[in-house]
Coordinates of C-alpha atoms in Angstrom, one line a residue:
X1 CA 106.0 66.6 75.0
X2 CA 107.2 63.3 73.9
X3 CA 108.0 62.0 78.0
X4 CA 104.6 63.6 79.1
X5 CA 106.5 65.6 82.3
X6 CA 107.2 69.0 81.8
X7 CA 111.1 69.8 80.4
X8 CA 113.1 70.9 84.1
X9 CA 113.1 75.0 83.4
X10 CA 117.2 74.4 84.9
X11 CA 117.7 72.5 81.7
X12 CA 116.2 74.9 79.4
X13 CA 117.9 77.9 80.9
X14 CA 121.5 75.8 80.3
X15 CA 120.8 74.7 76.9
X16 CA 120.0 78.9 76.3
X17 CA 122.9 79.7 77.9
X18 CA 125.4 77.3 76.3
X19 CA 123.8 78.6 72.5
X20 CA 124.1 82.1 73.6
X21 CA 127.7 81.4 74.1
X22 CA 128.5 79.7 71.3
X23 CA 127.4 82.1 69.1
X24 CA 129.3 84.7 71.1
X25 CA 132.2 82.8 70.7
X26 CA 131.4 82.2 67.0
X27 CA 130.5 86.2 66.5
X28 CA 134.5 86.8 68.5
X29 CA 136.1 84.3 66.3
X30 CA 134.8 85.9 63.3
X31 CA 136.3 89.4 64.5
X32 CA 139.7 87.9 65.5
X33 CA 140.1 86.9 61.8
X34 CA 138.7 90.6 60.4
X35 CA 141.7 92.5 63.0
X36 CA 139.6 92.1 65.7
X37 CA 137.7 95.5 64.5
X38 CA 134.9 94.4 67.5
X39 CA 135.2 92.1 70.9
X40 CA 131.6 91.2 72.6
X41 CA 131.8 92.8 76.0
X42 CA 131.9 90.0 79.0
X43 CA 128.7 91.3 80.6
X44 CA 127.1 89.7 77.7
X45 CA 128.1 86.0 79.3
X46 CA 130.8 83.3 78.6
X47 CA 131.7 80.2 79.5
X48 CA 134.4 80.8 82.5
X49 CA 136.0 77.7 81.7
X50 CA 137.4 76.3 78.0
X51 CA 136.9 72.6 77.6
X52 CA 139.6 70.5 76.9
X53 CA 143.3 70.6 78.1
X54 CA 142.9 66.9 78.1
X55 CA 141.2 65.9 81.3
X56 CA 141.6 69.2 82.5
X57 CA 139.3 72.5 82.3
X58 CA 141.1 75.9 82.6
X59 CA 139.6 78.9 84.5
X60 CA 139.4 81.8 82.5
X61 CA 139.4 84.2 85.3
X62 CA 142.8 82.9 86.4
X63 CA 144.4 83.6 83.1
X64 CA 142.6 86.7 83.3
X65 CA 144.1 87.7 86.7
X66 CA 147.8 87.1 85.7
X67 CA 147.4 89.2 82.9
X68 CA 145.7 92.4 84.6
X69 CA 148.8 92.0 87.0
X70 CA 150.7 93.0 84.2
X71 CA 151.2 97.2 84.6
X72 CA 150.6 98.2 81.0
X73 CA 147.2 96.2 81.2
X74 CA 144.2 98.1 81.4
X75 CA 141.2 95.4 80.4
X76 CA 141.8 91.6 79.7
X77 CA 139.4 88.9 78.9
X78 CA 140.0 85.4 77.6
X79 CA 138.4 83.1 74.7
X80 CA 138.7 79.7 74.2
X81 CA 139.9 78.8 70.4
X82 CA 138.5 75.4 68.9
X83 CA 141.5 73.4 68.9
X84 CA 140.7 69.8 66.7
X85 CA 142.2 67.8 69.6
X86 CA 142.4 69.7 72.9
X87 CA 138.9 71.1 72.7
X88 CA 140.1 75.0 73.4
X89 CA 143.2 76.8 73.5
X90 CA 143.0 80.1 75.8
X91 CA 143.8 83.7 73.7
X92 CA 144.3 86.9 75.9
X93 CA 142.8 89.6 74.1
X94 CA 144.0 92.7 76.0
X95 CA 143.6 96.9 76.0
X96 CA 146.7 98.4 77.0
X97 CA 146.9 101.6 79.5
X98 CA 147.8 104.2 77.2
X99 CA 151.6 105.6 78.5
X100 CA 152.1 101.3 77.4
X101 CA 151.2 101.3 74.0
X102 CA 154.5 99.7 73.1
X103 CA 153.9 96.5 75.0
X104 CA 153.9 93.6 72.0
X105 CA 151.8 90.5 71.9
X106 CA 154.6 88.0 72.5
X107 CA 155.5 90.2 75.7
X108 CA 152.4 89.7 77.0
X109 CA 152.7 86.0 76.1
X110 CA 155.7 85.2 78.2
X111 CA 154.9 87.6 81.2
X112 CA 151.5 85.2 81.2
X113 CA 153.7 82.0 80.6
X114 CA 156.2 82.8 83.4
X115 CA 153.4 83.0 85.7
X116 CA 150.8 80.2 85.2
X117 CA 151.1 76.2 84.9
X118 CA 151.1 74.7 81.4
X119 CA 147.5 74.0 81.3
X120 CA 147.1 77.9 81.4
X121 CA 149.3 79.2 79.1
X122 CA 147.8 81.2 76.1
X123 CA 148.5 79.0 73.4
X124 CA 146.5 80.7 70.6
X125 CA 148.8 84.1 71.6
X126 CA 147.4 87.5 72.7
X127 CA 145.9 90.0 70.8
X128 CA 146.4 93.4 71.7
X129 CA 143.3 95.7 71.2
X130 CA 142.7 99.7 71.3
X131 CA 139.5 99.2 73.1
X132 CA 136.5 95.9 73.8

């Protein structure tokens, strides 16, 4: 230890927690460009916030609420994109209720868009998916 104090066990945990979710994000990003084949379930942990929006920070789990409104929606989460100058972009990645498998991506897009300001809207799109 260079400082001769023991490191603060809060600021270890974090640190664990903030490389945990990056390489969830990283193993998610990697499925969204193979088809999204596999989705990392959210009990593994997340950041519920993307950085960026400017100033601004969006809560996932409001994003996350409009969308579950939506009747044909049967599980929701959303990821934050790396975007070069906003930091993140949000992406709904969604399961439909089965009697709704006709619901389309861009549907889902504008229901969420209609309903949330412009610092919320789903700018990387929605991915449908047959289960996460």
């Amino acid at each position: 230890m260079k400082s001769g104090k023991a490191p603060d066990p809060n600021e270890i945990t974090a640190e664990i927690l903030r490389t945990v979710c990056r390489v969830i994000r990283d193993e998610l990003l990697s499925c969204v460009n193979n088809v999204l084949e596999a989705v990392p379930s959210r009990e593994i942990g997340r950041p519920e916030e993307l950085e960026g929006r400017g100033l601004k920070t969006v809560d996932k789990s409001t994003i996350e609420n409009v969308i579950l409104s939506h009747p044909s929606v049967r599980q929701a989460i959303v990821i934050g994109i790396p975007h070069e100058i906003d930091g993140e972009h949000p992406m709904g990645v969604v399961v439909l209720k089965d009697k709704y498998k006709n619901v389309s991506e861009k549907e889902m897009e504008e229901f969420v868009k209609e309903r949330v300001q412009d610092s919320h809207r789903l700018r990387t799109g929605v991915k449908i998916l047959n289960q996460l």
